[in-house]
Short mmCIF file of C-alpha atoms in Angstrom, two decimals:
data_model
loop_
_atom_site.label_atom_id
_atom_site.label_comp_id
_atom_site.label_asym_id
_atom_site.label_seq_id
_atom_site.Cartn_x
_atom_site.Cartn_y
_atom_site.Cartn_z
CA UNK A 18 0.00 0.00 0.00
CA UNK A 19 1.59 2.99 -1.12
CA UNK A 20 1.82 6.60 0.97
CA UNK A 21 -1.43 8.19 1.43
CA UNK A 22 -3.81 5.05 1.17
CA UNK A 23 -6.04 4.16 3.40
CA UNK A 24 -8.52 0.60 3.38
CA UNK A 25 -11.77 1.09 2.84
CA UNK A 26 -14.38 -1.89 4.56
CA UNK A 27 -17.72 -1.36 3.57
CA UNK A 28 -20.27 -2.88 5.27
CA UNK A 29 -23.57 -4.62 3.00
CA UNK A 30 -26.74 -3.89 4.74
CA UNK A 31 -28.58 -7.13 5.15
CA UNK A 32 -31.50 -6.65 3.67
CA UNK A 33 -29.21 -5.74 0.13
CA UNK A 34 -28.39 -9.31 0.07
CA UNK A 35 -30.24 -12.53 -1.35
CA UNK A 36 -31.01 -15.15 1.49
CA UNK A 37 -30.35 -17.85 -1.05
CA UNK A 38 -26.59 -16.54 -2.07
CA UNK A 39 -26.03 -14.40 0.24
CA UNK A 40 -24.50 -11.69 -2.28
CA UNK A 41 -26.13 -8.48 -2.76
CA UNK A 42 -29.25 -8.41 -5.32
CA UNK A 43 -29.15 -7.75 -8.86
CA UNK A 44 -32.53 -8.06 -9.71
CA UNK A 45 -34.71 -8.43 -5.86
CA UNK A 46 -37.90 -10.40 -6.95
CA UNK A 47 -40.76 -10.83 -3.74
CA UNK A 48 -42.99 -14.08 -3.56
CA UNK A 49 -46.40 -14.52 -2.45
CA UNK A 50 -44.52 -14.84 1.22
CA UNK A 51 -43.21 -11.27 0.98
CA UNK A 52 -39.65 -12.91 0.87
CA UNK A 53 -37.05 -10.99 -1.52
CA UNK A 54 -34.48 -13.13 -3.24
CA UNK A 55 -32.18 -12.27 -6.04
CA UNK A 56 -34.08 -13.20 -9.14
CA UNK A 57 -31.80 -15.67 -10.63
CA UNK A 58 -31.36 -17.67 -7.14
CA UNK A 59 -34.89 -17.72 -6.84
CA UNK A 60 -35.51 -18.92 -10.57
CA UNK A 61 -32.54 -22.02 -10.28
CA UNK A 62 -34.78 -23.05 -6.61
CA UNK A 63 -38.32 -22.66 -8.57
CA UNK A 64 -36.73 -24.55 -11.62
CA UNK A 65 -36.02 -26.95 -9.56
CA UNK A 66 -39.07 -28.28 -8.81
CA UNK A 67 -39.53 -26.65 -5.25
CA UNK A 68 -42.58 -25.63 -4.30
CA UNK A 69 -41.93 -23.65 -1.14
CA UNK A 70 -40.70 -20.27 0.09
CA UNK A 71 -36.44 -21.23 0.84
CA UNK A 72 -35.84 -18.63 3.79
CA UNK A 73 -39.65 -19.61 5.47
CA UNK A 74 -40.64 -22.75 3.68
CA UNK A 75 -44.24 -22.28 3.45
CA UNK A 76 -45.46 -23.73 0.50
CA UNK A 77 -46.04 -20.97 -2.49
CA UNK A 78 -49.51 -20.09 -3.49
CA UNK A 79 -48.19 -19.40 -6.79
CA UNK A 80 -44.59 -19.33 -8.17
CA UNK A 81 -45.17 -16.03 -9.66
CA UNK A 82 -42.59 -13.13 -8.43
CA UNK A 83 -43.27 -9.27 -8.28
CA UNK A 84 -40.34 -7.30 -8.69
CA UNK A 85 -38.79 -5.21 -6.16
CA UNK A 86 -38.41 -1.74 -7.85
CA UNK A 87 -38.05 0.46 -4.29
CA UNK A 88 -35.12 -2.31 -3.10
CA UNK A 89 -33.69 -2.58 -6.41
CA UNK A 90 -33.23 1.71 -6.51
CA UNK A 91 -32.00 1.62 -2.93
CA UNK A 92 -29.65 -0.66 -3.67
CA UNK A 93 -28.39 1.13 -6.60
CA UNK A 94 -28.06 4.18 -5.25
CA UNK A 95 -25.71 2.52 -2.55
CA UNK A 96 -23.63 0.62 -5.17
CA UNK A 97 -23.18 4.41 -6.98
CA UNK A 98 -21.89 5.21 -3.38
CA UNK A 99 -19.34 2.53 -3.24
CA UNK A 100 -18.57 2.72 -6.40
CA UNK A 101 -16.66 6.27 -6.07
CA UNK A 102 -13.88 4.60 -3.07
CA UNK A 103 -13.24 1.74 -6.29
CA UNK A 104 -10.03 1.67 -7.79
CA UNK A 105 -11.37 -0.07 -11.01
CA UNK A 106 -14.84 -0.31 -12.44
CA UNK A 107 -15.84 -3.63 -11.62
CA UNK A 108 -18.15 -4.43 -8.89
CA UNK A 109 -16.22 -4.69 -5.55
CA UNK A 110 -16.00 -8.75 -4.58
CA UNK A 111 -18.46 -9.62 -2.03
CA UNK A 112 -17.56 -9.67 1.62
CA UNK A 113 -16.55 -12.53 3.49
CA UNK A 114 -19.56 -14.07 5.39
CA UNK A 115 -20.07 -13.47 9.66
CA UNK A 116 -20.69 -16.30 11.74
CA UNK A 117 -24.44 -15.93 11.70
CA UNK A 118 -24.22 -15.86 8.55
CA UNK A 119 -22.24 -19.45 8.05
CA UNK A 120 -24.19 -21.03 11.07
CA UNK A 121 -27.43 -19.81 8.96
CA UNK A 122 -25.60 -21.78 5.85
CA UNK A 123 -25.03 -24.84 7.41
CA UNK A 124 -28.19 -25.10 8.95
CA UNK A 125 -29.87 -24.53 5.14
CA UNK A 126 -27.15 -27.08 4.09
CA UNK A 127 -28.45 -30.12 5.83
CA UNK A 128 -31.81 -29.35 4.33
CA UNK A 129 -30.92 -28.39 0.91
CA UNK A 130 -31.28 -30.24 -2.02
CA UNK A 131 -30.70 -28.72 -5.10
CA UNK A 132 -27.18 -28.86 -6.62
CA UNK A 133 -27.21 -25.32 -7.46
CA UNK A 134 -28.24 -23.67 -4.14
CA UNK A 135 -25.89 -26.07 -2.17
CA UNK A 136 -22.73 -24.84 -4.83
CA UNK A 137 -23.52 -21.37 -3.77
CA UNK A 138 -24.05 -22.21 -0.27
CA UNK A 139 -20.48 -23.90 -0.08
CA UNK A 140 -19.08 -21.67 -2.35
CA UNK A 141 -19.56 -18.89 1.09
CA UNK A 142 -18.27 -21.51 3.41
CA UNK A 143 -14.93 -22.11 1.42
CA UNK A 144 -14.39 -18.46 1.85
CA UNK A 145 -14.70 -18.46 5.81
CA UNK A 146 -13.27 -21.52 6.34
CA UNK A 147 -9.94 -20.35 4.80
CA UNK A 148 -9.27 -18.49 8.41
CA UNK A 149 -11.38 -19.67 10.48
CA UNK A 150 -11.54 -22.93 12.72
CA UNK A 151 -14.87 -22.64 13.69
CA UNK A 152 -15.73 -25.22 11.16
CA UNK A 153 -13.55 -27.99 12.55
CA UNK A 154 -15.64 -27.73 15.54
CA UNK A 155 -18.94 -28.09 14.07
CA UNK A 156 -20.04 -32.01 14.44
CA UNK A 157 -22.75 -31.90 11.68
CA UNK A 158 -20.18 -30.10 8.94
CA UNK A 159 -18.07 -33.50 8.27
CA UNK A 160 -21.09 -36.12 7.53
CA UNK A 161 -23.22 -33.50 5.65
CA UNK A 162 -19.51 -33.07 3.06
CA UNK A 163 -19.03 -36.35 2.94
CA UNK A 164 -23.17 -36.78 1.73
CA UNK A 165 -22.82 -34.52 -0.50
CA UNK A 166 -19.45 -36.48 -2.12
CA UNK A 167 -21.18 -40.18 -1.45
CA UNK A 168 -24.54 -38.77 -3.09
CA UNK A 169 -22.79 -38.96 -6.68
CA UNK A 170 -23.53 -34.72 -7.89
CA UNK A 171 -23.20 -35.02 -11.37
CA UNK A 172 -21.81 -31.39 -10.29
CA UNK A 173 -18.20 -31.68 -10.01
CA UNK A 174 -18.10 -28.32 -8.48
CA UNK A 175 -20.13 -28.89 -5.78
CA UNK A 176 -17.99 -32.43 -4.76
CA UNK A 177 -14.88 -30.60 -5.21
CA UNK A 178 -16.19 -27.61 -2.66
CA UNK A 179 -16.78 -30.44 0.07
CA UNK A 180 -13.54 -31.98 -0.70
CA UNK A 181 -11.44 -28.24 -0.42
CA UNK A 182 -13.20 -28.09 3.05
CA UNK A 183 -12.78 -31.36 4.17
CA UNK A 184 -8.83 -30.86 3.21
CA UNK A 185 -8.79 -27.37 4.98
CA UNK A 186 -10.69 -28.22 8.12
CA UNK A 187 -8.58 -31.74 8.58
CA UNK A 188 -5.04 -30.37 8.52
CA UNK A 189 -5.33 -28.94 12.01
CA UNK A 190 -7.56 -31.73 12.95
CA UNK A 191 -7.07 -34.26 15.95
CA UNK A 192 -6.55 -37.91 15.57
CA UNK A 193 -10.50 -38.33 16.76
CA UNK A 194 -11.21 -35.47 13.90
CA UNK A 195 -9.48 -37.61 11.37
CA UNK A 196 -10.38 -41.06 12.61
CA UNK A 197 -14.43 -40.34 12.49
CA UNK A 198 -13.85 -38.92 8.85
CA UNK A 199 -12.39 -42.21 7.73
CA UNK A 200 -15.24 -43.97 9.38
CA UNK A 201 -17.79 -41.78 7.49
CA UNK A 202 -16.22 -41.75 3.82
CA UNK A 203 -15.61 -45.86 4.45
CA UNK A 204 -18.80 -46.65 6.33
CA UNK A 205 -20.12 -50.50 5.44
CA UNK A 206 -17.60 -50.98 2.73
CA UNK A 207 -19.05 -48.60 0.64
CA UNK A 208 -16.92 -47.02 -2.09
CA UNK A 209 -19.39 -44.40 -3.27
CA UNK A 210 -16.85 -41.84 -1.13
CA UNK A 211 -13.55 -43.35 -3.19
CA UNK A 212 -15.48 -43.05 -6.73
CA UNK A 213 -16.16 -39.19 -6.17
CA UNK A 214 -12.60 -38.15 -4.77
CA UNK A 215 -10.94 -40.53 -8.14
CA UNK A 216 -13.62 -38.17 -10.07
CA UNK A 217 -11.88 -35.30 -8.58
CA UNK A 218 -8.63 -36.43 -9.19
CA UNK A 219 -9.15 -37.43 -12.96
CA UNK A 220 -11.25 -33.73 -13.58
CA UNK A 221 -10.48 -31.51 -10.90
CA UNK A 222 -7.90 -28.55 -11.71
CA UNK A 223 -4.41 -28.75 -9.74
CA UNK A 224 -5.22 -27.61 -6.34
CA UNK A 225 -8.38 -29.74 -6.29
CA UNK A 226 -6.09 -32.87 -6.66
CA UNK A 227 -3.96 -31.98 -4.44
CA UNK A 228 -6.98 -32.00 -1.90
CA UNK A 229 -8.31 -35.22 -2.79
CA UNK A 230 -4.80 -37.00 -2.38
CA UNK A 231 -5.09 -34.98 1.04
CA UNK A 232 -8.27 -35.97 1.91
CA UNK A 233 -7.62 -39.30 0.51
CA UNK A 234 -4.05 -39.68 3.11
CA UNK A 235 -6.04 -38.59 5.98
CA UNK A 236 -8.76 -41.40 5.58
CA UNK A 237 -6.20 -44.19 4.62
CA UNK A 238 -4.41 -43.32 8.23
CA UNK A 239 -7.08 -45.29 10.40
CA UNK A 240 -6.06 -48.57 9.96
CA UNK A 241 -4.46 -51.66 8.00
CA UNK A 242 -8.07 -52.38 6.41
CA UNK A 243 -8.52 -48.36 5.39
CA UNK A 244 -5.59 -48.82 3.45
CA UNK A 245 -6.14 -51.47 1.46
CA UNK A 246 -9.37 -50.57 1.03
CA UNK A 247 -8.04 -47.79 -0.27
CA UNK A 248 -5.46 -49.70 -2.54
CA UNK A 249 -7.85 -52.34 -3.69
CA UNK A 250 -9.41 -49.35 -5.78
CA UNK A 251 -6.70 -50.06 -8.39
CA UNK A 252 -7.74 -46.75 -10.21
CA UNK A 253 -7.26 -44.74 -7.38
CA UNK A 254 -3.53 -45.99 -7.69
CA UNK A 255 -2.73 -45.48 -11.32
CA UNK A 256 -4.01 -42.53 -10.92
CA UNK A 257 -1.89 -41.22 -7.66
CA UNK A 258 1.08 -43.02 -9.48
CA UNK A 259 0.78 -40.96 -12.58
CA UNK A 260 1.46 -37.85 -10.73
CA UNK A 261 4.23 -38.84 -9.93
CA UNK A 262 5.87 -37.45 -12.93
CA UNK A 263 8.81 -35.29 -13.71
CA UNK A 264 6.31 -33.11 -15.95
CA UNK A 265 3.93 -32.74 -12.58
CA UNK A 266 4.09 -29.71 -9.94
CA UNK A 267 6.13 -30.43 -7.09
CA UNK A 268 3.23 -30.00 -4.71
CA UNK A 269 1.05 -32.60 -6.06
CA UNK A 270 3.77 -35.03 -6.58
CA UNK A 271 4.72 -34.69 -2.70
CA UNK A 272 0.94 -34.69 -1.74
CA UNK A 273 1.02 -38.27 -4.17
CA UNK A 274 4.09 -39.38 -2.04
CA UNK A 275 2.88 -38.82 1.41
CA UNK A 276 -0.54 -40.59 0.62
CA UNK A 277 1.47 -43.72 -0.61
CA UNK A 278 3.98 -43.71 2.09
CA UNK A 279 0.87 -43.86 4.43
CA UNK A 280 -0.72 -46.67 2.57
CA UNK A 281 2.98 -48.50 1.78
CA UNK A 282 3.08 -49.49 5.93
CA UNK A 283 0.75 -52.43 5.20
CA UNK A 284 2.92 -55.20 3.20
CA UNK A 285 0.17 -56.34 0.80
CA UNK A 286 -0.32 -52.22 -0.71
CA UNK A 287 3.54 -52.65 -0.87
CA UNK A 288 3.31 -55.39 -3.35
CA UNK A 289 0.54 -53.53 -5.24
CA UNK A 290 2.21 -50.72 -5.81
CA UNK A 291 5.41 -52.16 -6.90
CA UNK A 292 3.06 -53.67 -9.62
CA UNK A 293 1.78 -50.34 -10.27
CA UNK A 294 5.13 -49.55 -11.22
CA UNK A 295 6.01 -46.82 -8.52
CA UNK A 296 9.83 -47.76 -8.92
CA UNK A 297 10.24 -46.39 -12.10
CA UNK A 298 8.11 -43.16 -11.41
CA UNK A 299 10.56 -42.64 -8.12
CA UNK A 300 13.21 -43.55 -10.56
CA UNK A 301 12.76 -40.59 -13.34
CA UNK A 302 12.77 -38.49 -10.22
CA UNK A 303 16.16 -39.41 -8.74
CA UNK A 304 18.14 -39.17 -12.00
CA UNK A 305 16.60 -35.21 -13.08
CA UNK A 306 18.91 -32.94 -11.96
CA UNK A 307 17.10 -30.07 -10.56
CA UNK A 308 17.53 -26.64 -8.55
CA UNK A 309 16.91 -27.95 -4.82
CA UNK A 310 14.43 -26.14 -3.70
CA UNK A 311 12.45 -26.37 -0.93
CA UNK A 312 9.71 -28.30 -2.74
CA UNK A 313 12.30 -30.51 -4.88
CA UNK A 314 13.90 -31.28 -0.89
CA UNK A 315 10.59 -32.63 0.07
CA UNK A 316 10.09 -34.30 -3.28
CA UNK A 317 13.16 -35.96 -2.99
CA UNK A 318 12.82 -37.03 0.68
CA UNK A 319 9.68 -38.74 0.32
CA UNK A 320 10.73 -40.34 -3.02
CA UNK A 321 13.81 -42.08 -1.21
CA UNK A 322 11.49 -42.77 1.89
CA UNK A 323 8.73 -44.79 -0.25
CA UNK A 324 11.73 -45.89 -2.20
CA UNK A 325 13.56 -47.46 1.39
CA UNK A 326 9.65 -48.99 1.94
CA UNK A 327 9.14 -50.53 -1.35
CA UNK A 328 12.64 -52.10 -0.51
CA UNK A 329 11.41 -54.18 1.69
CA UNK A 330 9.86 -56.43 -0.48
CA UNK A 331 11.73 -58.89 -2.91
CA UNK A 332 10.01 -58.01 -6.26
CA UNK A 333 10.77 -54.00 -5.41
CA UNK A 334 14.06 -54.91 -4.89
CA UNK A 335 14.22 -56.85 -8.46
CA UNK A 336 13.12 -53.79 -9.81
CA UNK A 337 15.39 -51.16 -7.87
CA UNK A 338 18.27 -53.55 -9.37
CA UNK A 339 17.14 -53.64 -12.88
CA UNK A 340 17.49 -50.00 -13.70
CA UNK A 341 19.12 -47.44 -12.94
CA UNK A 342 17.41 -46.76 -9.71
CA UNK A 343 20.38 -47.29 -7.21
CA UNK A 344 22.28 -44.60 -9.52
CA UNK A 345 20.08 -42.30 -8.77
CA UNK A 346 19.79 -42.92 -5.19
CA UNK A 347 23.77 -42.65 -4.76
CA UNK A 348 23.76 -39.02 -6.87
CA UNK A 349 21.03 -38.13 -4.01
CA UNK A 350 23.80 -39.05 -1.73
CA UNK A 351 24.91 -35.98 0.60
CA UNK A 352 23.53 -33.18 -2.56
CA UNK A 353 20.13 -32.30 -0.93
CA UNK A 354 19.26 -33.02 2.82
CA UNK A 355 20.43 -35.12 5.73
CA UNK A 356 17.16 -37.06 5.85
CA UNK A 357 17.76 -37.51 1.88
CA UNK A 358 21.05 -38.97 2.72
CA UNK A 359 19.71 -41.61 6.05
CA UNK A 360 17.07 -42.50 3.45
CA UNK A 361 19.47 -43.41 0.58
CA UNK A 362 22.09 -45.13 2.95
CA UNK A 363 19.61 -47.49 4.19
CA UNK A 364 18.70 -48.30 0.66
CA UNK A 365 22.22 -49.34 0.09
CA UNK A 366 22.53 -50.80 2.95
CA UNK A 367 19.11 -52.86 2.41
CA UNK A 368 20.11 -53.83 -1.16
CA UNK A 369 24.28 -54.43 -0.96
CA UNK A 370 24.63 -55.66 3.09
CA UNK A 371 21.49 -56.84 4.34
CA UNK A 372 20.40 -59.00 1.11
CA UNK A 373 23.07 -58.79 -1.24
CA UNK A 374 20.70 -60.14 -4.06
CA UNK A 375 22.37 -58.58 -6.77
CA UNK A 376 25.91 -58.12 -7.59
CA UNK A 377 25.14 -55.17 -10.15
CA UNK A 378 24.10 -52.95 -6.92
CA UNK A 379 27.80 -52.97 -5.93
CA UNK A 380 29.06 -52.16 -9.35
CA UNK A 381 26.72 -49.69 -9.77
CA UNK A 382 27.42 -47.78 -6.48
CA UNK A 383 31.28 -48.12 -7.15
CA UNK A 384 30.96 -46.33 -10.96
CA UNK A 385 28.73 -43.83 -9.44
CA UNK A 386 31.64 -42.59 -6.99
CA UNK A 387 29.26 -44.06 -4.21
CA UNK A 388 32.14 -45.24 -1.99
CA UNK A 389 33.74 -41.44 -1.39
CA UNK A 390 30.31 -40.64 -0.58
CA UNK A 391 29.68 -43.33 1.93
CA UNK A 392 33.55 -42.42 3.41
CA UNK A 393 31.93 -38.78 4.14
CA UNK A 394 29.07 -40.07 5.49
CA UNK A 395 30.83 -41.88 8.38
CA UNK A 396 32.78 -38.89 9.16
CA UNK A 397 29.09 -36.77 9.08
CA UNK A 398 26.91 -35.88 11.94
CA UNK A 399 24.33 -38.27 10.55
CA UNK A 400 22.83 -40.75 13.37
CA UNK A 401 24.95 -43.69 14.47
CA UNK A 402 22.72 -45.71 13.10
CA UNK A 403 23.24 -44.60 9.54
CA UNK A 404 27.36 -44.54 9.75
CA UNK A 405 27.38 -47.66 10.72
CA UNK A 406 25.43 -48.74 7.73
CA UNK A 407 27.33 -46.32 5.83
CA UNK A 408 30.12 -48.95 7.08
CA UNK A 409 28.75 -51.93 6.61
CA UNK A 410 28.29 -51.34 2.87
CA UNK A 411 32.25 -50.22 2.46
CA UNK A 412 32.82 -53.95 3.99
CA UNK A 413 30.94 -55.70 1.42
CA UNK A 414 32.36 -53.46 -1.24
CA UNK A 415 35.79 -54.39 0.39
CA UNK A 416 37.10 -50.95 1.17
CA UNK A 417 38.99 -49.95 4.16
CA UNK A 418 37.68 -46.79 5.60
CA UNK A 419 41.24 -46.26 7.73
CA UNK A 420 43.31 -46.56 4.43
CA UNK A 421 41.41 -44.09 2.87
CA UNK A 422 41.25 -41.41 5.03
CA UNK A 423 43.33 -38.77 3.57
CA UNK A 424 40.95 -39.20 0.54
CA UNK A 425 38.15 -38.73 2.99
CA UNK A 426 39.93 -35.33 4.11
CA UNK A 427 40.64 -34.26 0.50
CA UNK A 428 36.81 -34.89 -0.73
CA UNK A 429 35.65 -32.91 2.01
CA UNK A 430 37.35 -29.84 1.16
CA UNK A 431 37.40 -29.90 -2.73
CA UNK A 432 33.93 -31.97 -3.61
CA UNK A 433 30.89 -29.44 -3.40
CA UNK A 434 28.97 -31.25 -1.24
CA UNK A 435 26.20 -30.30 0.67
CA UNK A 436 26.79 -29.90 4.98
CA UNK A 437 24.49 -31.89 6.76
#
């Protein structure tokens, strides 16, 4: 804000605004009740097939509608008011609802049902709930969202409303919070919950998928059977997989991560998504060479984490050996993070000391200048835990860390490698 400007608030009298959406009146139409309503809220409800008044819900007399020339002049004339503190010519945005106003919402919410008036009722509650947590508190919000994503909208808008507000009222939320939601959305077995949020991930823009893999990490959290109810939706996983893609924003490939990290602690999703071919995504990953920034860190930290997971199993280690996987987890080596680096030592360690399935690992790590690496790793403030792996793996590649430790002290100083 530059010297001399001052904010302006402007306050909309109440009676300016339609009770359906809440914005102020274009056109103010009055039924037979004496109720004023914007005329093209009113016209979606009557269209509709409802036969009542929405703010009183007496039944109408007639659906005719007189319009409200006196409101529509006094509102006018205040517009032509506000209009001279606007910097531009277009309308100023509506405000932000009050309290009253949301509780009012909500309680029109869980009687609502028309697809357009509950888009413009959630469309006002996305806007407060941005900043407010007096949502997470309300125990009727959560099941009437998740109705309204289990009822199967053909409006994709309206799913991916409850979705952005079951994402933004979760994040703060308490294991109870999260642990009832997953009980809701998986109730009975039913996957009516799962088919909208795969909806949203196929359709919705990028922010709205990164909410749904949100929303979809917080429900997989309860349990073993969450998650592989989750994972026996094998679309669900192709789809999450495919965002895992060099071409994909670094958000949405982290959200993607994190969901299948959560789901990766039960051994049989493990197997599933090794079939899914999450190896080579995590792969492509590893070997681009990127600026490390703060989202590339976390991109790369999870990849190795669900990388050191899928380990674990014999076919994801086939598959780690196969390509050039375990090339790309040495590069990773001591470049981005020190929980990159614990991450990719216990890979190595997994792959060349505990199992030594595979005598292309040790080749590999060798060509890929994987043994100065390890050297500095002992000599690092990484856990004890993680040097002694880091020494383990010099014993089965048969190199003596006390003979090399003028190279050690050399590397350090010369190699640009990253403190940790």
């Amino acid at each position: 804000m530059g010297r001399g400007e001052t904010e302006t608030y402007i306050t909309v009298p109440s009676f300016f605004k339609c009770p359906i959406s809440l914005d102020v009146m274009r056109s103010p139409v009055s039924l037979c009740t004496g109720v004023t309503y914007d005329r093209a809220s009113i016209q979606r409800w009557l269209d509709g097939g409802n036969n009542t008044c929405p703010a009183t819900m007496q039944i109408l007399r007639t659906k005719e509608f007189i319009p409200n020339l006196t409101l529509q002049r006094l509102i006018k004339a205040w517009s032509d008011s506000v209009g001279r503190y606007a910097a531009a010519a277009s309308p100023p945005p509506p405000p932000d609802p009050t309290m009253e106003e949301v509780n009012e919402s909500l309680k029109r919410l869980s009687l609502e049902k028309d697809d357009e008036i509950r888009l413009e009722i959630l469309s006002r509650i996305v806007r407060f709930v941005k900043g407010s947590a007096f949502l997470s508190v309300k125990k009727d919000l959560v099941p009437m969202l998740v109705d309204i994503i289990a009822g199967g909208s053909r409006k994709i808008k309206l799913v991916l409303l409850a979705i952005k507000i079951l994402d933004s009222i979760t994040k703060g939320g308490s294991e109870k919070d999260r642990k009832r939601l997953s009980n809701l959305m998986l109730a009975n077995g039913d996957d009516n919950c799962l088919r909208a949020i795969l909806r949203a991930i196929q359709r919705g823009n990028l922010e709205s998928k990164i909410e749904s893999v949100r929303v979809l990490e917080v429900i997989s959290s309860l349990d073993t059977q969450s998650k592989l109810m989750i994972a026996e939706r094998d679309e669900i996983l192709r789809e999450v997989v495919n965002t895992i893609s060099t071409k994909s924003d670094p958000n949405l490939i982290e959200a993607s991560l994190s969901f299948l990290i959560t789901i990766a602690k039960s051994k049989r999703v493990r197997s599933k998504l090794i079939a899914a071919r999450t190896i080579a995504k995590i792969e492509d990953i590893l070997l681009t060479e990127e600026e490390e920034t703060p989202n590339v860190v976390a991109v790369t930290e999870k990849s190795l984490k669900l990388l050191e997971t899928l380990s674990s199993k014999r076919e994801g280690r086939s598959e780690i050996c196969g390509g050039r996987c375990v090339e790309g987890v040495v590069r990773k080596l001591l470049k981005v993070s020190m929980t990159a680096t614990e991450h990719a030592v216990t890979i190595l360690w997994c792959l060349c000391y505990v199992f030594r399935e595979d005598k292309r690992v040790e080749e590999t790590v060798e060509r890929s200048n994987g043994v100065t690496k390890l050297l500095v790793v002992i000599q690092s403030n990484c856990s004890p835990m993680v040097r002694q792996m880091a020494k383990d793996v010099i014993k089965v590649l048969k190199v003596k860390p006390s003979a090399n430790s003028d190279l050690v002290a050399y590397e350090t100083k010369t190699t640009h490698i990253m403190p940790i």
